[in-house]
CSV table of C-alpha atoms in Angstrom, one decimal:
chain,number,residue,atom,x,y,z
A,11,MET,CA,0.0,0.0,0.0
A,12,LEU,CA,1.4,3.4,-1.0
A,13,GLU,CA,1.9,5.9,1.8
A,14,PRO,CA,-0.8,8.7,1.6
A,15,LEU,CA,0.5,11.9,0.0
A,16,ALA,CA,-0.5,15.2,1.5
A,17,THR,CA,-2.1,17.9,-0.8
A,18,VAL,CA,-0.3,21.3,-0.5
A,19,ASP,CA,-2.0,23.3,-3.2
A,20,HIS,CA,-4.2,23.1,-6.3
A,21,MET,CA,-3.8,24.1,-10.0
A,22,LEU,CA,-6.7,25.1,-12.3
A,23,LEU,CA,-5.8,23.4,-15.6
A,24,ARG,CA,-8.2,24.3,-18.4
A,25,PRO,CA,-7.9,22.3,-21.6
A,26,GLU,CA,-5.8,23.9,-24.3
A,27,GLY,CA,-8.2,24.7,-27.1
A,28,LYS,CA,-6.1,23.9,-30.2
A,29,GLY,CA,-4.9,20.5,-28.8
A,30,THR,CA,-8.4,19.6,-27.6
A,31,ILE,CA,-10.1,20.3,-30.9
A,32,ARG,CA,-7.3,18.5,-32.8
A,33,ALA,CA,-7.9,15.4,-30.6
A,34,LEU,CA,-11.7,15.6,-31.1
A,35,SER,CA,-11.2,15.9,-34.9
A,36,ARG,CA,-9.3,12.5,-34.8
A,37,ILE,CA,-11.7,10.7,-32.5
A,38,GLY,CA,-12.5,8.2,-35.3
A,39,TYR,CA,-15.8,9.3,-36.8
A,40,GLU,CA,-16.5,8.4,-40.4
A,41,LEU,CA,-19.0,10.8,-42.1
A,42,PRO,CA,-22.1,8.4,-41.8
A,43,ALA,CA,-21.5,7.9,-38.1
A,44,ALA,CA,-21.0,11.6,-37.5
A,45,ILE,CA,-24.3,12.5,-39.2
A,46,ALA,CA,-26.1,9.7,-37.3
A,47,ASP,CA,-24.9,11.2,-34.1
A,48,ILE,CA,-26.5,14.6,-35.0
A,49,ILE,CA,-29.7,12.7,-36.0
A,50,ASP,CA,-29.8,11.2,-32.5
A,51,ASN,CA,-30.3,14.7,-31.2
A,52,SER,CA,-33.2,15.2,-33.7
A,53,ILE,CA,-34.9,12.1,-32.4
A,54,ASP,CA,-34.5,13.2,-28.8
A,55,ALA,CA,-36.2,16.4,-29.9
A,56,GLU,CA,-39.1,14.4,-31.2
A,57,ALA,CA,-38.5,15.2,-34.8
A,58,THR,CA,-40.5,13.4,-37.4
A,59,ARG,CA,-38.5,14.6,-40.4
A,60,VAL,CA,-34.8,15.0,-40.9
A,61,GLU,CA,-33.0,16.2,-44.0
A,62,VAL,CA,-29.2,16.0,-44.7
A,63,THR,CA,-28.1,18.4,-47.4
A,64,PHE,CA,-24.7,18.7,-49.1
A,65,LEU,CA,-24.2,22.1,-50.6
A,66,ARG,CA,-21.7,22.1,-53.5
A,67,ASN,CA,-20.3,23.9,-56.4
A,68,ASP,CA,-18.4,22.4,-59.4
A,69,HIS,CA,-15.3,21.4,-57.4
A,70,GLU,CA,-16.1,21.1,-53.7
A,71,ILE,CA,-18.7,20.5,-51.0
A,72,THR,CA,-19.1,24.0,-49.4
A,73,ALA,CA,-21.3,23.0,-46.4
A,74,VAL,CA,-23.4,20.2,-44.9
A,75,THR,CA,-26.6,20.9,-43.1
A,76,ILE,CA,-28.7,18.6,-40.9
A,77,ALA,CA,-32.2,20.0,-40.4
A,78,ASP,CA,-35.2,18.7,-38.4
A,79,ASP,CA,-38.7,19.6,-37.3
A,80,GLY,CA,-38.2,18.8,-33.7
A,81,ARG,CA,-39.2,20.9,-30.7
A,82,GLY,CA,-36.3,23.3,-31.1
A,83,MET,CA,-34.3,25.0,-28.3
A,84,ASP,CA,-34.4,28.2,-26.2
A,85,MET,CA,-31.1,30.0,-25.3
A,86,ALA,CA,-30.6,28.0,-22.1
A,87,ALA,CA,-31.0,24.6,-24.0
A,88,LEU,CA,-28.7,25.9,-26.8
A,89,ARG,CA,-26.0,26.9,-24.3
A,90,THR,CA,-26.1,23.5,-22.7
A,91,GLY,CA,-26.0,21.8,-26.1
A,92,MET,CA,-23.0,23.9,-27.2
A,93,GLN,CA,-21.0,23.2,-24.0
A,94,PHE,CA,-18.5,20.4,-24.3
A,95,ALA,CA,-19.5,17.5,-22.1
A,96,GLY,CA,-22.2,19.7,-20.6
A,97,ARG,CA,-24.2,18.6,-17.6
A,98,THR,CA,-27.3,17.2,-19.4
A,99,ASP,CA,-30.0,15.3,-17.7
A,100,HIS,CA,-31.1,12.7,-20.3
A,101,ASP,CA,-34.4,11.0,-20.1
A,102,ALA,CA,-34.3,7.2,-20.1
A,103,GLY,CA,-35.5,7.1,-23.7
A,104,ASP,CA,-32.9,9.6,-25.0
A,105,LEU,CA,-30.2,8.5,-27.5
A,106,GLY,CA,-27.7,11.1,-26.2
A,107,THR,CA,-25.1,9.8,-23.8
A,108,TYR,CA,-22.1,12.0,-23.0
A,109,GLY,CA,-23.1,15.5,-24.0
A,110,MET,CA,-20.4,15.4,-26.7
A,111,GLY,CA,-22.1,14.1,-29.8
A,112,LEU,CA,-22.9,17.4,-31.4
A,113,LYS,CA,-19.4,18.8,-31.0
A,114,SER,CA,-17.3,15.7,-31.5
A,115,ALA,CA,-19.3,14.6,-34.6
A,116,SER,CA,-19.2,18.2,-36.1
A,117,PHE,CA,-15.5,18.8,-35.5
A,118,SER,CA,-14.6,15.4,-36.9
A,119,GLN,CA,-15.7,16.7,-40.3
A,120,SER,CA,-15.5,20.5,-40.2
A,121,LYS,CA,-13.7,23.5,-38.6
A,122,THR,CA,-16.9,25.6,-38.1
A,123,MET,CA,-20.2,24.4,-36.6
A,124,THR,CA,-23.3,26.6,-36.4
A,125,VAL,CA,-26.6,25.7,-34.7
A,126,ILE,CA,-29.8,27.7,-35.4
A,127,SER,CA,-32.9,26.7,-33.6
A,128,ARG,CA,-36.5,28.0,-33.5
A,129,GLN,CA,-38.9,27.4,-30.7
A,130,SER,CA,-42.3,29.2,-30.2
A,131,GLY,CA,-41.4,31.6,-32.9
A,132,ASN,CA,-38.1,32.7,-31.3
A,133,VAL,CA,-34.8,32.0,-33.0
A,134,VAL,CA,-31.5,31.4,-31.2
A,135,ALA,CA,-28.2,30.7,-32.9
A,136,SER,CA,-24.6,30.0,-31.8
A,137,ARG,CA,-21.4,29.1,-33.5
A,138,TRP,CA,-18.2,27.2,-32.6
A,139,SER,CA,-15.0,27.5,-34.7
A,140,VAL,CA,-11.6,26.0,-34.1
A,141,GLU,CA,-10.3,29.6,-33.7
A,142,ALA,CA,-12.9,30.5,-31.1
A,143,ILE,CA,-12.1,27.4,-29.1
A,144,ASP,CA,-8.4,28.3,-29.2
A,145,ASN,CA,-9.3,31.8,-28.1
A,146,ASP,CA,-10.2,30.8,-24.5
A,147,TRP,CA,-13.3,28.8,-25.5
A,148,ARG,CA,-15.4,31.8,-26.7
A,149,CYS,CA,-18.6,30.5,-28.3
A,150,GLU,CA,-20.2,33.0,-30.6
A,151,VAL,CA,-23.8,34.1,-30.1
A,152,LEU,CA,-25.3,35.1,-33.5
A,153,ASP,CA,-27.8,37.7,-34.6
A,154,PRO,CA,-31.2,36.0,-34.3
A,155,VAL,CA,-32.8,38.0,-37.2
A,156,LYS,CA,-30.2,37.0,-39.7
A,157,ALA,CA,-30.0,33.5,-38.3
A,158,GLY,CA,-33.8,33.3,-38.8
A,159,ASN,CA,-33.4,34.2,-42.5
A,160,VAL,CA,-30.8,31.3,-42.8
A,161,PHE,CA,-33.2,29.0,-41.0
A,162,ASP,CA,-36.0,29.8,-43.4
A,163,GLU,CA,-33.7,29.2,-46.4
A,164,LEU,CA,-32.0,26.0,-45.3
A,165,CYS,CA,-34.2,24.2,-42.7
A,166,LEU,CA,-36.0,21.5,-44.8
A,167,ARG,CA,-37.3,21.8,-48.3
A,168,GLY,CA,-40.4,23.8,-48.8
A,169,LYS,CA,-41.7,25.9,-46.0
A,170,ALA,CA,-39.4,26.0,-42.9
A,171,PRO,CA,-41.0,24.4,-39.8
A,172,SER,CA,-42.4,26.5,-37.0
A,173,CYS,CA,-40.0,24.9,-34.7
A,174,GLY,CA,-36.9,22.8,-35.3
A,175,THR,CA,-33.1,22.9,-35.4
A,176,LEU,CA,-30.5,23.4,-38.2
A,177,VAL,CA,-26.9,22.3,-37.8
A,178,ILE,CA,-24.4,23.7,-40.4
A,179,TRP,CA,-20.9,22.4,-41.0
A,180,GLU,CA,-18.5,24.6,-42.9
A,181,ARG,CA,-14.8,24.5,-43.8
A,182,LEU,CA,-15.1,20.7,-44.4
A,183,ASP,CA,-11.5,19.5,-44.0
A,184,ARG,CA,-12.5,15.8,-44.2
A,185,LEU,CA,-14.6,16.1,-47.4
A,186,VAL,CA,-12.0,17.7,-49.7
A,187,VAL,CA,-11.6,16.0,-53.1
A,188,SER,CA,-9.0,16.6,-55.8
A,189,GLN,CA,-9.6,19.4,-58.4
A,190,GLN,CA,-9.7,17.0,-61.3
A,191,ALA,CA,-12.7,17.0,-63.5
A,192,ASP,CA,-15.6,14.9,-62.2
A,193,ALA,CA,-13.7,14.1,-59.0
A,194,LEU,CA,-16.5,15.5,-56.8
A,195,ASP,CA,-19.2,13.7,-58.8
A,196,GLU,CA,-17.3,10.5,-58.5
A,197,TYR,CA,-17.0,10.9,-54.7
A,198,LEU,CA,-20.7,11.7,-54.3
A,199,SER,CA,-21.7,8.8,-56.4
A,200,THR,CA,-20.2,6.4,-53.8
A,201,ALA,CA,-20.5,8.4,-50.6
A,202,MET,CA,-24.2,9.0,-50.9
A,203,PRO,CA,-25.2,5.3,-51.2
A,204,ARG,CA,-22.9,4.5,-48.2
A,205,LEU,CA,-24.5,7.3,-46.2
A,206,GLU,CA,-28.0,6.1,-47.1
A,207,ALA,CA,-27.1,2.5,-46.2
A,208,HIS,CA,-25.7,3.5,-42.8
A,209,LEU,CA,-28.5,5.7,-41.8
A,210,GLY,CA,-31.1,3.1,-43.0
A,211,LEU,CA,-29.5,0.4,-40.9
A,212,THR,CA,-28.8,2.6,-37.8
A,213,PHE,CA,-32.4,4.0,-37.7
A,214,HIS,CA,-34.3,1.1,-39.4
A,215,ARG,CA,-36.7,0.7,-36.5
A,216,PHE,CA,-37.7,4.4,-36.6
A,217,LEU,CA,-38.1,4.3,-40.4
A,218,GLU,CA,-40.1,1.1,-40.4
A,219,SER,CA,-42.5,2.4,-37.8
A,220,GLY,CA,-43.1,5.6,-39.7
A,221,ALA,CA,-42.0,7.7,-36.7
A,222,LEU,CA,-39.2,9.3,-38.7
A,223,SER,CA,-38.3,10.1,-42.3
A,224,ILE,CA,-34.8,10.9,-43.4
A,225,ALA,CA,-33.8,12.4,-46.8
A,226,ILE,CA,-30.4,13.1,-48.3
A,227,VAL,CA,-30.1,16.0,-50.8
A,228,VAL,CA,-27.2,17.2,-52.9
A,229,ARG,CA,-27.8,20.8,-53.9
A,230,HIS,CA,-25.7,22.7,-56.4
A,231,GLU,CA,-25.3,26.4,-55.8
A,232,ARG,CA,-26.2,27.2,-59.5
A,233,ARG,CA,-29.2,24.8,-59.8
A,234,ALA,CA,-32.6,25.2,-58.2
A,235,LEU,CA,-33.6,21.6,-58.6
A,236,ALA,CA,-32.3,19.1,-56.0
A,237,LEU,CA,-33.9,15.7,-55.9
A,238,PRO,CA,-34.0,14.1,-52.4
A,239,ARG,CA,-32.8,10.6,-51.8
A,240,PRO,CA,-35.1,9.0,-49.2
A,241,VAL,CA,-33.4,6.8,-46.7
A,242,ARG,CA,-35.0,3.3,-46.7
A,243,PRO,CA,-34.9,1.0,-43.7
A,244,HIS,CA,-32.3,-1.7,-43.9
A,245,ASN,CA,-33.5,-4.4,-41.4
A,246,PRO,CA,-30.7,-7.0,-40.7
A,247,PHE,CA,-33.3,-9.4,-39.4
A,248,HIS,CA,-35.9,-9.2,-42.2
A,249,TYR,CA,-36.0,-12.6,-44.0
A,250,PRO,CA,-39.0,-14.7,-45.2
A,251,ASN,CA,-38.0,-18.0,-43.7
A,252,PRO,CA,-35.2,-19.0,-41.2
A,253,GLY,CA,-32.2,-20.8,-42.4
A,254,ALA,CA,-32.5,-23.6,-39.8
A,255,SER,CA,-35.5,-25.3,-38.2
A,256,GLY,CA,-36.4,-24.2,-34.7
A,257,TRP,CA,-34.8,-20.8,-35.0
A,258,PRO,CA,-34.9,-17.9,-34.1
A,259,LYS,CA,-34.9,-18.5,-30.3
A,260,ALA,CA,-34.8,-16.1,-27.3
A,261,LEU,CA,-31.9,-16.9,-25.0
A,262,ASP,CA,-31.6,-15.3,-21.6
A,263,CYS,CA,-28.3,-14.0,-20.4
A,264,GLU,CA,-27.4,-12.8,-16.8
A,265,PHE,CA,-25.2,-9.9,-17.9
A,266,PRO,CA,-22.9,-8.5,-15.2
A,267,GLY,CA,-24.0,-5.0,-14.3
A,268,LEU,CA,-27.2,-5.0,-16.2
A,269,GLY,CA,-29.2,-8.0,-15.1
A,270,THR,CA,-31.1,-10.3,-17.5
A,271,LEU,CA,-30.8,-9.6,-21.2
A,272,SER,CA,-32.7,-11.4,-24.0
A,273,LEU,CA,-30.7,-12.5,-27.0
A,274,ASP,CA,-32.8,-13.1,-30.1
A,275,ALA,CA,-30.7,-15.6,-32.0
A,276,HIS,CA,-31.4,-15.7,-35.8
A,277,ILE,CA,-30.1,-17.9,-38.6
A,278,TRP,CA,-30.5,-16.4,-42.0
A,279,PRO,CA,-31.4,-18.6,-45.0
A,280,ALA,CA,-28.3,-19.5,-47.0
A,281,GLY,CA,-27.6,-17.9,-50.4
A,282,SER,CA,-29.7,-14.8,-49.6
A,283,SER,CA,-29.3,-11.8,-51.8
A,284,ALA,CA,-31.7,-9.7,-49.7
A,285,ASP,CA,-30.8,-6.2,-48.9
A,286,GLY,CA,-31.1,-6.9,-45.2
A,287,PHE,CA,-28.5,-9.7,-45.4
A,288,LEU,CA,-25.9,-8.2,-47.7
A,289,LEU,CA,-26.2,-4.6,-46.2
A,290,GLY,CA,-24.2,-3.2,-49.1
A,291,SER,CA,-21.6,-5.9,-49.2
A,292,ARG,CA,-20.9,-8.7,-51.7
A,293,LYS,CA,-21.4,-11.7,-49.4
A,294,GLY,CA,-22.5,-10.4,-46.0
A,295,VAL,CA,-19.8,-12.4,-44.1
A,296,GLU,CA,-18.8,-9.2,-42.2
A,297,HIS,CA,-22.3,-8.7,-40.9
A,298,GLN,CA,-22.5,-11.8,-38.6
A,299,GLY,CA,-22.6,-11.4,-34.9
A,300,PHE,CA,-24.3,-9.2,-32.3
A,301,TYR,CA,-26.6,-6.4,-33.1
A,302,PHE,CA,-27.0,-4.2,-30.0
A,303,TYR,CA,-30.0,-1.8,-29.8
A,304,ARG,CA,-30.7,0.9,-27.2
A,305,ASN,CA,-34.0,2.7,-27.4
A,306,ASN,CA,-34.6,1.2,-30.9
A,307,ARG,CA,-31.3,2.8,-32.2
A,308,LEU,CA,-28.8,0.3,-33.5
A,309,ILE,CA,-25.6,0.8,-31.6
A,310,GLN,CA,-23.4,-2.0,-33.0
A,311,ALA,CA,-24.0,-3.8,-36.3
A,312,GLY,CA,-22.3,-7.2,-36.1
A,313,GLY,CA,-19.1,-8.4,-34.5
A,314,TRP,CA,-18.7,-11.0,-31.8
A,315,ASN,CA,-17.0,-8.8,-29.0
A,316,GLY,CA,-14.5,-11.5,-28.1
A,317,VAL,CA,-17.2,-14.2,-27.7
A,318,VAL,CA,-16.1,-15.9,-30.9
A,319,LYS,CA,-12.6,-15.7,-32.2
A,320,GLY,CA,-12.6,-13.5,-35.2
A,321,ASP,CA,-15.5,-11.5,-36.6
A,322,GLN,CA,-15.6,-12.9,-40.1
A,323,ASP,CA,-15.9,-16.7,-39.6
A,324,PRO,CA,-17.2,-18.0,-43.0
A,325,GLU,CA,-19.0,-20.8,-41.1
A,326,LEU,CA,-21.0,-18.2,-39.1
A,327,LEU,CA,-22.0,-16.3,-42.1
A,328,LEU,CA,-25.7,-16.8,-41.3
A,329,ALA,CA,-25.6,-16.1,-37.6
A,330,ARG,CA,-27.0,-12.8,-36.1
A,331,VAL,CA,-28.1,-12.0,-32.6
A,332,ALA,CA,-30.3,-9.0,-31.7
A,333,ILE,CA,-29.9,-7.7,-28.1
A,334,GLU,CA,-31.9,-4.8,-26.6
A,335,LEU,CA,-29.9,-2.9,-24.1
A,336,PRO,CA,-31.3,-0.9,-21.2
A,337,PRO,CA,-30.9,2.9,-21.4
A,338,ALA,CA,-27.7,3.0,-19.3
A,339,GLY,CA,-25.2,0.7,-17.6
A,340,ILE,CA,-22.8,-0.3,-20.4
A,341,ASP,CA,-20.0,1.6,-22.0
A,342,VAL,CA,-20.6,2.7,-25.6
A,343,ASN,CA,-17.8,4.4,-27.6
A,344,VAL,CA,-18.3,8.1,-28.4
A,345,GLN,CA,-19.4,7.4,-32.0
A,346,LYS,CA,-22.1,5.0,-30.6
A,347,SER,CA,-20.9,2.3,-33.1
A,348,ALA,CA,-19.6,-0.3,-30.7
A,349,LEU,CA,-19.8,-1.6,-27.2
A,350,GLN,CA,-17.0,-1.9,-24.7
A,351,VAL,CA,-17.6,-5.5,-23.4
A,352,THR,CA,-15.6,-6.8,-20.5
A,353,ALA,CA,-14.2,-10.4,-20.3
A,354,SER,CA,-16.9,-11.4,-17.7
A,355,GLN,CA,-19.7,-9.9,-19.9
A,356,ALA,CA,-18.4,-11.9,-23.0
A,357,GLN,CA,-18.5,-15.0,-20.9
A,358,ALA,CA,-22.0,-14.3,-19.9
A,359,LEU,CA,-23.1,-13.8,-23.5
A,360,LEU,CA,-21.6,-17.2,-24.4
A,361,ALA,CA,-23.5,-18.8,-21.5
A,362,ALA,CA,-26.9,-17.4,-22.7
A,363,SER,CA,-29.6,-20.1,-22.7
A,364,ASP,CA,-33.3,-20.8,-22.8
A,365,GLY,CA,-32.9,-23.8,-20.5
A,366,GLU,CA,-32.5,-26.3,-23.4
A,367,VAL,CA,-30.0,-24.8,-25.8
A,368,ASP,CA,-27.3,-22.2,-25.3
A,369,LEU,CA,-25.3,-19.8,-27.5
A,370,GLU,CA,-22.8,-22.5,-28.3
A,371,ASP,CA,-25.6,-24.7,-29.7
A,372,PHE,CA,-26.8,-21.7,-31.7
A,373,LEU,CA,-23.4,-21.3,-33.3
A,374,GLU,CA,-23.2,-25.0,-34.1
A,375,ALA,CA,-26.6,-24.8,-35.7
A,376,ALA,CA,-25.5,-21.8,-37.8
A,377,ARG,CA,-22.4,-23.7,-38.9
A,378,ALA,CA,-24.5,-26.8,-39.8
A,379,ALA,CA,-26.8,-24.7,-41.9
A,380,ILE,CA,-24.0,-23.2,-44.0
A,381,ARG,CA,-22.4,-26.6,-44.4
A,382,ALA,CA,-25.7,-28.1,-45.5
A,383,SER,CA,-26.2,-25.4,-48.0
A,384,ARG,CA,-22.8,-26.0,-49.5
A,385,ARG,CA,-23.5,-29.7,-49.8
A,386,THR,CA,-26.9,-29.0,-51.5
A,387,ALA,CA,-25.2,-26.5,-53.9
A,388,ARG,CA,-22.7,-29.1,-54.9
A,389,GLY,CA,-25.2,-31.9,-55.4
A,390,PRO,CA,-25.1,-35.5,-54.2
A,391,GLY,CA,-22.0,-36.4,-56.2
A,392,THR,CA,-19.5,-33.9,-54.8
A,393,ALA,CA,-16.7,-33.2,-57.1
A,394,PRO,CA,-13.2,-34.0,-55.8
A,395,ALA,CA,-11.1,-31.1,-54.6
A,396,VAL,CA,-7.9,-30.2,-56.5
A,397,PRO,CA,-5.3,-27.4,-56.0
A,398,GLY,CA,-6.3,-24.1,-57.8
A,399,GLN,CA,-5.2,-20.5,-57.9
A,400,GLY,CA,-1.9,-19.9,-56.2
A,401,VAL,CA,-0.2,-23.0,-57.4
A,402,ALA,CA,1.8,-23.3,-60.7
A,403,MET,CA,-0.3,-24.5,-63.6
A,404,ARG,CA,1.8,-27.6,-64.4
A,405,ILE,CA,1.3,-28.7,-60.8
A,406,ARG,CA,-2.4,-28.0,-60.9
A,407,ARG,CA,-2.7,-30.1,-64.1
A,408,ALA,CA,-0.8,-33.0,-62.6
A,409,ALA,CA,-2.8,-32.9,-59.4
A,410,HIS,CA,-6.1,-32.8,-61.4
A,411,LYS,CA,-5.0,-35.8,-63.4
A,412,ARG,CA,-4.0,-37.9,-60.3
A,413,ILE,CA,-6.9,-36.9,-58.1
A,414,ALA,CA,-9.9,-36.5,-60.5
A,415,GLY,CA,-8.8,-38.0,-63.8
A,416,ALA,CA,-11.2,-37.0,-66.4
A,417,LYS,CA,-13.9,-36.0,-63.9
A,418,GLN,CA,-15.0,-32.5,-63.1
A,419,ALA,CA,-13.2,-31.2,-60.0
A,420,GLU,CA,-13.6,-28.3,-57.6
A,421,GLU,CA,-10.6,-26.1,-57.0
A,422,ILE,CA,-9.2,-24.9,-53.7
A,423,GLY,CA,-7.3,-21.7,-54.2
A,424,PHE,CA,-4.5,-20.1,-52.1
A,425,ALA,CA,-4.0,-16.4,-51.2
A,426,TRP,CA,-1.8,-14.3,-48.9
A,427,GLY,CA,-4.0,-12.2,-46.6
A,428,GLU,CA,-4.3,-10.4,-43.2
A,429,LEU,CA,-4.6,-12.9,-40.3
A,430,ASP,CA,-4.2,-12.6,-36.6
A,431,ASP,CA,-0.7,-12.7,-35.0
A,432,GLY,CA,0.4,-16.3,-34.5
A,433,GLN,CA,-2.0,-17.6,-37.2
A,434,VAL,CA,0.0,-19.0,-40.1
A,435,PHE,CA,-3.1,-20.0,-42.2
A,436,ASN,CA,-6.8,-20.1,-42.2
A,437,LEU,CA,-9.5,-22.1,-44.1
A,438,ASP,CA,-12.1,-20.0,-46.0
A,439,LEU,CA,-14.7,-22.8,-46.5
A,440,THR,CA,-17.2,-20.4,-48.2
A,441,ASP,CA,-14.8,-19.2,-50.9
A,442,MET,CA,-12.9,-22.5,-51.1
A,443,MET,CA,-9.6,-20.8,-50.2
A,444,ILE,CA,-6.6,-21.5,-48.0
A,445,VAL,CA,-5.4,-18.1,-46.7
A,446,LEU,CA,-1.8,-17.8,-45.6
A,447,ASN,CA,-0.6,-14.9,-43.3
A,448,ARG,CA,1.1,-12.2,-45.4
A,449,GLU,CA,3.2,-11.1,-42.4
A,450,TYR,CA,5.0,-14.5,-42.4
A,451,ARG,CA,5.5,-14.8,-46.1
A,452,GLN,CA,9.2,-14.2,-46.1
A,453,ALA,CA,9.7,-16.6,-43.2
A,454,ILE,CA,7.7,-19.3,-45.1
A,455,LEU,CA,9.6,-18.7,-48.3
A,456,ASP,CA,12.9,-18.9,-46.3
A,457,GLY,CA,14.9,-17.0,-48.9
A,458,SER,CA,12.9,-17.9,-52.0
A,459,SER,CA,11.4,-15.2,-54.1
A,460,ALA,CA,7.7,-14.2,-53.7
A,461,SER,CA,5.4,-14.9,-56.7
A,462,ALA,CA,1.9,-15.8,-57.5
A,463,ALA,CA,2.7,-19.5,-57.2
A,464,ASP,CA,5.3,-19.4,-54.4
A,465,ALA,CA,5.6,-21.8,-51.4
A,466,PRO,CA,4.3,-24.8,-53.3
A,467,LEU,CA,5.4,-27.3,-50.7
A,468,VAL,CA,3.5,-25.6,-47.9
A,469,LYS,CA,0.4,-25.0,-50.0
A,470,LEU,CA,0.2,-28.6,-51.2
A,471,LEU,CA,0.7,-30.0,-47.8
A,472,LEU,CA,-2.1,-27.8,-46.4
A,473,PHE,CA,-4.3,-28.8,-49.3
A,474,GLN,CA,-3.7,-32.5,-48.7
A,475,LEU,CA,-4.3,-32.1,-45.0
A,476,TYR,CA,-7.6,-30.2,-45.3
A,477,LYS,CA,-9.0,-30.9,-48.7
A,478,ASP,CA,-11.8,-33.2,-47.4
A,479,ASP,CA,-13.0,-30.5,-45.0
A,480,PHE,CA,-14.1,-28.4,-48.0
A,481,GLY,CA,-16.4,-31.0,-49.3
A,482,ARG,CA,-18.0,-33.1,-46.5
A,483,GLN,CA,-19.7,-32.5,-43.2
A,484,ARG,CA,-17.4,-32.8,-40.2
A,485,SER,CA,-17.4,-31.7,-36.6
A,486,SER,CA,-16.7,-28.1,-36.9
A,487,ARG,CA,-15.3,-27.9,-33.4
A,488,LYS,CA,-12.9,-30.7,-34.1
A,489,LEU,CA,-11.8,-29.0,-37.3
A,490,ARG,CA,-11.1,-25.7,-35.5
A,491,GLU,CA,-9.1,-27.5,-32.8
A,492,HIS,CA,-7.1,-29.3,-35.5
A,493,VAL,CA,-6.5,-26.0,-37.4
A,494,ASP,CA,-5.4,-24.3,-34.2
A,495,LEU,CA,-3.0,-27.2,-33.4
A,496,THR,CA,-1.5,-27.1,-36.9
A,497,ASN,CA,-1.1,-23.3,-36.7
A,498,ALA,CA,0.6,-23.6,-33.3
A,499,LEU,CA,3.1,-26.1,-34.7
A,500,LEU,CA,3.8,-24.1,-37.8
A,501,PHE,CA,4.2,-20.9,-35.8
A,502,GLU,CA,7.0,-22.5,-33.8
A,503,ILE,CA,8.9,-22.8,-37.1
A,504,ILE,CA,8.0,-19.3,-38.1
A,505,LYS,CA,9.3,-17.9,-34.8
A,506,ILE,CA,12.7,-19.7,-35.3
A,507,ARG,CA,13.0,-18.3,-38.8
A,508,LEU,CA,12.0,-14.8,-37.7
A,509,LYS,CA,14.6,-14.9,-34.9
A,510,ASP,CA,17.3,-16.1,-37.3
A,511,HIS,CA,16.4,-13.3,-39.7
A,512,ASP,CA,16.7,-10.7,-36.8
A,513,ASP,CA,20.0,-12.1,-35.8
């Protein structure tokens, strides 16, 4: 035990403005998450309509506005909203958490943030800029008459609402594109669909219920016409029939610090091309895992939070779990995009059960469903496996002749990719690939040159060891244990070679 130290004086240490705002600007927000954080405030203000507008010219986005028809703010509420980590008493149903969302989201994308709000006919307006923050945190209070004119012009298409709030981002340092012709159009053509997909997923329950509508508008300064892009709900659990009999099930979990939580465990039908399954991706494998909701807002979309090793297990492609969180009691990151789950909480999730089956049984059922779909797709007479991409063509021909003869065969390819430390290889049973860790490529090659068909001995031995697991049902747990053991043995060799290289 340390000896108690006596206090002899105190220092008043205000945060340094420039350093604080620089840290906030690098807090990790992507544009869709930053806009979603502003929309949280609109929902808390009981808005039914939100509009996100990108104001542009030929070469750049000049401003972004987020407007709503919520209840608006008076000067006292605006002062609290503009204060960094202000002392805000949130209702249990509010989406706001730390009193930081408006500021951290805004300064992650811009250097100037203006808020104009109308309530009971009165307009209040205030503005933060990086310079004002560096100048002893002096937040500007703006002329309400001129601010009202801007509110009337920019707050929602058509007639401005009688009450509502308009947030304006200017000096957009994160949305700068090159000056090449069509660069801005190219950026917007990809950024707007991503934004729509993110907002449609995050707020899908509000959109489905009709409680909220969201539109995205790109408005050119020289053109009056700007067609809105309505945000559609993207429900990650909307499928016609489950992918396995008996599912979904509700599993109860005694979650440390929160009490009993219900886990709605779903298995999607295999081979689905539904929007809710792919969620903008090509295969949907990255969308497996836990979906945490709080007050109907999606906080985390997928990921296993340490309960399952790796978040993109091809055998858990179909597995998704919806969890409704209470309003408080668990740490969420500032961007409200992920949960901070402790080791004991992860263990509690794994132990979730309905008295007959638990989460482990659910994971095994999801693995069995994807294996069954692969067998069905291949038909009753499964073609033999042969080495494919990543092996020299002459070796591939010889292997095909010896293994399959004149029969049709199914190729198992090889690729170098990003894997966890200590993992030398992994089996991608969905894409029929054996993936080797790019970080250990030189150690595996042991002085040989890298090429598209390098490391033939290692690749063919792994192929021979696991080829049957790509084509027939087998205990997934035993397979994973065998892969882990093989990885551990191979990594011992890798460590020796890495040490020799360093010496």
